[in-house]
PDB file of C-alpha atoms in Angstrom:
ATOM      1  CA  MET P   1       5.630  21.696 -34.325  1.00 47.00           C
ATOM      2  CA  LEU P   2       8.895  19.838 -34.875  1.00 51.00           C
ATOM      3  CA  THR P   3      10.794  23.071 -34.262  1.00 51.00           C
ATOM      4  CA  ILE P   4       9.155  23.468 -30.847  1.00 51.00           C
ATOM      5  CA  LEU P   5      10.155  19.913 -29.891  1.00 52.00           C
ATOM      6  CA  THR P   6      13.723  20.204 -31.175  1.00 53.00           C
ATOM      7  CA  LEU P   7      14.298  23.474 -29.367  1.00 57.00           C
ATOM      8  CA  GLY P   8      13.288  21.824 -26.099  1.00 62.00           C
ATOM      9  CA  ILE P   9      10.481  24.240 -25.451  1.00 74.00           C
ATOM     10  CA  ILE P  10       7.947  21.520 -24.566  1.00 76.00           C
ATOM     11  CA  GLN P  11       8.861  18.569 -22.380  1.00 77.00           C
ATOM     12  CA  PHE P  12       6.629  15.477 -22.431  1.00 80.00           C
ATOM     13  CA  PHE P  13       6.501  12.867 -19.675  1.00 81.00           C
ATOM     14  CA  ILE P  14       4.374   9.955 -18.494  1.00 85.00           C
ATOM     15  CA  VAL P  15       2.651   9.906 -15.108  1.00 89.00           C
ATOM     16  CA  PRO P  16       1.894   6.305 -14.023  1.00 91.00           C
ATOM     17  CA  GLN P  17      -1.510   5.241 -12.737  1.00 93.00           C
ATOM     18  CA  GLY P  18      -1.859   5.810  -8.979  1.00 91.00           C
ATOM     19  CA  TYR P  19       0.430   8.854  -9.020  1.00 93.00           C
ATOM     20  CA  CYS P  20       0.299  12.513  -9.943  1.00 91.00           C
ATOM     21  CA  ARG P  21       3.146  14.863 -10.759  1.00 89.00           C
ATOM     22  CA  VAL P  22       3.640  18.379  -9.481  1.00 87.00           C
ATOM     23  CA  ILE P  23       4.859  21.000 -11.952  1.00 84.00           C
ATOM     24  CA  THR P  24       6.972  23.847 -10.584  1.00 81.00           C
ATOM     25  CA  GLN P  25       8.233  27.028 -12.171  1.00 80.00           C
ATOM     26  CA  TRP P  26      11.421  28.420 -10.610  1.00 78.00           C
ATOM     27  CA  GLY P  27      10.574  26.558  -7.385  1.00 76.00           C
ATOM     28  CA  ARG P  28       6.970  27.766  -7.239  1.00 81.00           C
ATOM     29  CA  PHE P  29       3.927  25.503  -7.618  1.00 83.00           C
ATOM     30  CA  VAL P  30       2.190  25.753 -11.017  1.00 83.00           C
ATOM     31  CA  ARG P  31      -0.162  22.775 -11.383  1.00 86.00           C
ATOM     32  CA  ILE P  32      -0.747  19.073 -10.806  1.00 89.00           C
ATOM     33  CA  VAL P  33      -0.725  16.574 -13.682  1.00 89.00           C
ATOM     34  CA  LYS P  34      -2.950  13.500 -13.332  1.00 91.00           C
ATOM     35  CA  PRO P  35      -2.023   9.998 -14.624  1.00 90.00           C
ATOM     36  CA  GLY P  36      -1.328   9.730 -18.350  1.00 89.00           C
ATOM     37  CA  MET P  37       0.763  11.832 -20.693  1.00 88.00           C
ATOM     38  CA  GLY P  38       1.740  15.245 -19.433  1.00 83.00           C
ATOM     39  CA  TYR P  39       3.712  18.202 -20.688  1.00 79.00           C
ATOM     40  CA  CYS P  40       5.242  21.405 -19.482  1.00 78.00           C
ATOM     41  CA  TRP P  41       6.767  24.474 -21.117  1.00 74.00           C
ATOM     42  CA  SER P  42      10.356  23.594 -20.459  1.00 70.00           C
ATOM     43  CA  LEU P  43      12.903  25.578 -22.489  1.00 64.00           C
ATOM     44  CA  TRP P  44      15.543  22.980 -21.559  1.00 55.00           C
ATOM     45  CA  GLY P  45      14.319  22.791 -17.971  1.00 54.00           C
ATOM     46  CA  LEU P  46      14.745  26.511 -17.277  1.00 55.00           C
ATOM     47  CA  PHE P  47      11.079  27.481 -17.227  1.00 60.00           C
ATOM     48  CA  GLN P  48       8.844  24.728 -15.826  1.00 61.00           C
ATOM     49  CA  LYS P  49       9.992  21.400 -14.405  1.00 62.00           C
ATOM     50  CA  PRO P  50       8.098  18.216 -13.636  1.00 68.00           C
ATOM     51  CA  ALA P  51       8.974  17.934  -9.941  1.00 72.00           C
ATOM     52  CA  ALA P  52       7.819  15.354  -7.429  1.00 76.00           C
ATOM     53  CA  LEU P  53       5.863  12.207  -8.264  1.00 85.00           C
ATOM     54  CA  VAL P  54       3.228  11.878  -5.513  1.00 89.00           C
ATOM     55  CA  PRO P  55       1.407   8.575  -4.814  1.00 91.00           C
ATOM     56  CA  ILE P  56      -2.353   9.169  -4.656  1.00 91.00           C
ATOM     57  CA  MET P  57      -3.275   5.510  -4.139  1.00 93.00           C
ATOM     58  CA  GLU P  58      -3.795   4.105  -0.655  1.00 94.00           C
ATOM     59  CA  GLN P  59      -0.508   3.643   1.176  1.00 93.00           C
ATOM     60  CA  ILE P  60       0.320   1.308   4.032  1.00 94.00           C
ATOM     61  CA  ARG P  61       2.982   2.187   6.577  1.00 92.00           C
ATOM     62  CA  ASP P  62       4.176  -0.358   9.083  1.00 91.00           C
ATOM     63  CA  TYR P  63       5.820   1.752  11.741  1.00 83.00           C
ATOM     64  CA  SER P  64       8.357   0.395  14.189  1.00 82.00           C
ATOM     65  CA  GLU P  65       7.166  -0.875  17.520  1.00 86.00           C
ATOM     66  CA  GLU P  66       6.619   1.721  20.202  1.00 87.00           C
ATOM     67  CA  MET P  67       7.287   1.347  23.921  1.00 89.00           C
ATOM     68  CA  VAL P  68       4.563   3.014  26.006  1.00 89.00           C
ATOM     69  CA  TYR P  69       3.675   3.147  29.690  1.00 89.00           C
ATOM     70  CA  THR P  70       0.155   2.528  30.899  1.00 88.00           C
ATOM     71  CA  LYS P  71      -1.561   4.371  33.740  1.00 88.00           C
ATOM     72  CA  ASP P  72      -0.454   1.681  36.197  1.00 88.00           C
ATOM     73  CA  GLY P  73       3.224   1.939  35.129  1.00 86.00           C
ATOM     74  CA  VAL P  74       3.520  -1.202  32.978  1.00 89.00           C
ATOM     75  CA  GLU P  75       5.700  -1.090  29.855  1.00 91.00           C
ATOM     76  CA  VAL P  76       3.799  -2.223  26.773  1.00 91.00           C
ATOM     77  CA  ILE P  77       5.109  -2.699  23.231  1.00 92.00           C
ATOM     78  CA  ILE P  78       2.652  -1.638  20.521  1.00 92.00           C
ATOM     79  CA  ASP P  79       3.184  -2.352  16.833  1.00 91.00           C
ATOM     80  CA  THR P  80       0.948  -0.365  14.456  1.00 92.00           C
ATOM     81  CA  ALA P  81       0.140  -0.147  10.764  1.00 93.00           C
ATOM     82  CA  ILE P  82      -1.540   2.848   9.148  1.00 94.00           C
ATOM     83  CA  TYR P  83      -3.531   2.978   5.911  1.00 95.00           C
ATOM     84  CA  PHE P  84      -3.820   6.444   4.384  1.00 95.00           C
ATOM     85  CA  THR P  85      -4.484   8.294   1.142  1.00 95.00           C
ATOM     86  CA  ILE P  86      -3.196  11.624  -0.113  1.00 94.00           C
ATOM     87  CA  PHE P  87      -6.210  13.605  -1.324  1.00 94.00           C
ATOM     88  CA  ASP P  88      -4.350  16.892  -1.924  1.00 93.00           C
ATOM     89  CA  PRO P  89      -0.787  16.471  -3.302  1.00 91.00           C
ATOM     90  CA  PHE P  90      -0.114  20.212  -3.022  1.00 90.00           C
ATOM     91  CA  LYS P  91      -0.667  20.175   0.754  1.00 92.00           C
ATOM     92  CA  ALA P  92       1.241  16.894   1.201  1.00 91.00           C
ATOM     93  CA  LEU P  93       4.317  18.432  -0.441  1.00 87.00           C
ATOM     94  CA  PHE P  94       4.123  22.064   0.629  1.00 87.00           C
ATOM     95  CA  GLU P  95       2.295  22.140   3.985  1.00 89.00           C
ATOM     96  CA  VAL P  96       4.585  19.663   5.791  1.00 91.00           C
ATOM     97  CA  GLN P  97       8.277  18.941   5.287  1.00 90.00           C
ATOM     98  CA  ASN P  98       7.989  15.135   5.183  1.00 90.00           C
ATOM     99  CA  TYR P  99       4.475  13.735   5.559  1.00 91.00           C
ATOM    100  CA  ASP P 100       5.716  10.212   6.294  1.00 91.00           C
ATOM    101  CA  GLN P 101       7.855  11.322   9.253  1.00 92.00           C
ATOM    102  CA  ALA P 102       5.111  13.668  10.427  1.00 93.00           C
ATOM    103  CA  ILE P 103       2.573  10.830  10.512  1.00 93.00           C
ATOM    104  CA  GLN P 104       5.020   8.609  12.385  1.00 92.00           C
ATOM    105  CA  ALA P 105       5.758  11.300  14.988  1.00 92.00           C
ATOM    106  CA  SER P 106       2.041  11.982  15.392  1.00 93.00           C
ATOM    107  CA  ILE P 107       1.164   8.319  15.906  1.00 92.00           C
ATOM    108  CA  GLN P 108       3.934   8.011  18.515  1.00 91.00           C
ATOM    109  CA  SER P 109       2.687  10.956  20.547  1.00 92.00           C
ATOM    110  CA  ILE P 110      -0.982   9.968  20.239  1.00 92.00           C
ATOM    111  CA  LEU P 111      -0.153   6.385  21.295  1.00 91.00           C
ATOM    112  CA  ARG P 112       1.786   7.588  24.338  1.00 91.00           C
ATOM    113  CA  ASN P 113      -0.958   9.984  25.376  1.00 91.00           C
ATOM    114  CA  GLU P 114      -3.828   7.528  24.945  1.00 90.00           C
ATOM    115  CA  CYS P 115      -2.049   4.535  26.526  1.00 89.00           C
ATOM    116  CA  GLY P 116      -1.012   6.677  29.481  1.00 89.00           C
ATOM    117  CA  LYS P 117      -4.695   7.239  30.266  1.00 90.00           C
ATOM    118  CA  LEU P 118      -5.492   3.497  30.419  1.00 88.00           C
ATOM    119  CA  THR P 119      -4.525   0.712  32.782  1.00 88.00           C
ATOM    120  CA  THR P 120      -2.995  -2.439  31.305  1.00 88.00           C
ATOM    121  CA  ARG P 121      -6.277  -4.333  31.643  1.00 89.00           C
ATOM    122  CA  GLU P 122      -8.224  -1.518  29.942  1.00 88.00           C
ATOM    123  CA  LEU P 123      -5.628  -1.340  27.165  1.00 88.00           C
ATOM    124  CA  PHE P 124      -5.872  -5.032  26.331  1.00 88.00           C
ATOM    125  CA  SER P 125      -9.661  -5.223  26.646  1.00 88.00           C
ATOM    126  CA  GLY P 126     -10.349  -1.948  24.798  1.00 86.00           C
ATOM    127  CA  ARG P 127      -8.105  -2.504  21.809  1.00 85.00           C
ATOM    128  CA  SER P 128     -10.804  -1.640  19.247  1.00 86.00           C
ATOM    129  CA  GLY P 129     -11.651   1.568  21.095  1.00 89.00           C
ATOM    130  CA  LEU P 130      -7.997   2.533  21.040  1.00 89.00           C
ATOM    131  CA  THR P 131      -7.735   2.006  17.274  1.00 91.00           C
ATOM    132  CA  THR P 132     -10.830   4.156  16.725  1.00 91.00           C
ATOM    133  CA  THR P 133      -9.404   6.928  18.910  1.00 92.00           C
ATOM    134  CA  LEU P 134      -6.041   6.730  17.135  1.00 92.00           C
ATOM    135  CA  GLN P 135      -7.696   6.953  13.715  1.00 93.00           C
ATOM    136  CA  GLU P 136      -9.866   9.926  14.679  1.00 93.00           C
ATOM    137  CA  GLN P 137      -6.999  11.882  16.220  1.00 94.00           C
ATOM    138  CA  LEU P 138      -4.577  11.051  13.410  1.00 94.00           C
ATOM    139  CA  THR P 139      -7.142  12.089  10.778  1.00 93.00           C
ATOM    140  CA  GLU P 140      -7.589  15.394  12.589  1.00 94.00           C
ATOM    141  CA  VAL P 141      -3.813  15.943  12.657  1.00 94.00           C
ATOM    142  CA  ALA P 142      -3.141  14.834   9.049  1.00 94.00           C
ATOM    143  CA  SER P 143      -6.053  16.487   7.228  1.00 94.00           C
ATOM    144  CA  PRO P 144      -4.299  19.916   6.983  1.00 95.00           C
ATOM    145  CA  TRP P 145      -1.519  18.050   5.132  1.00 94.00           C
ATOM    146  CA  GLY P 146      -3.958  16.722   2.510  1.00 94.00           C
ATOM    147  CA  ILE P 147      -3.992  13.201   3.990  1.00 95.00           C
ATOM    148  CA  THR P 148      -6.926  11.016   5.012  1.00 94.00           C
ATOM    149  CA  VAL P 149      -6.256   8.165   7.431  1.00 93.00           C
ATOM    150  CA  ARG P 150      -8.545   5.262   6.564  1.00 92.00           C
ATOM    151  CA  LEU P 151      -7.440   2.731   9.160  1.00 92.00           C
ATOM    152  CA  VAL P 152      -5.067   2.387  12.097  1.00 91.00           C
ATOM    153  CA  GLU P 153      -4.390  -1.221  12.990  1.00 91.00           C
ATOM    154  CA  ILE P 154      -2.732  -2.480  16.158  1.00 90.00           C
ATOM    155  CA  LYS P 155      -0.807  -5.513  14.989  1.00 90.00           C
ATOM    156  CA  ARG P 156       0.795  -6.455  18.259  1.00 88.00           C
ATOM    157  CA  LEU P 157       0.258  -5.543  21.888  1.00 87.00           C
ATOM    158  CA  GLU P 158       2.696  -7.109  24.300  1.00 87.00           C
ATOM    159  CA  VAL P 159       3.692  -6.508  27.922  1.00 86.00           C
ATOM    160  CA  GLN P 160       7.435  -5.880  28.224  1.00 78.00           C
ATOM    161  CA  GLN P 161       9.105  -8.411  30.516  1.00 69.00           C
ATOM    162  CA  LYS P 162      11.374  -6.928  33.176  1.00 66.00           C
ATOM    163  CA  LYS P 163      14.924  -8.223  33.180  1.00 57.00           C
TER     164      LYS P 163
END
């Protein structure tokens, strides 16, 4: 056993709670290691490598404010926060280039589309309906990436003052 360890054939590592680690072999997916002690057949890193550490706990993203136009042509600033969980680390790493940027781009386009359908009065009075619509559409978009959106929260909704 000591010979195997000294030759560097097996590599041990720790995966912290709330994360999982993806193991690759020459750039190809092999398996996912859950929290705790993990190992891979390394041979000094030539065979298998512990690659990305993926957070599987709920994540909160506070995206930058977005300027949108309502149906009646009023500029509105919307500030959103998104709560999501990665349920399939393989898809989150290999089905989309950068899941964080993809979620942000999706929320921007969904916000613009949905706010463009509403007047300013409808937007301010139907805030809860908008969050529900955003969550449903974002879940539909993100589920092929192995991501579940639990909550979309509109933190701020403000009419842009003309200068």
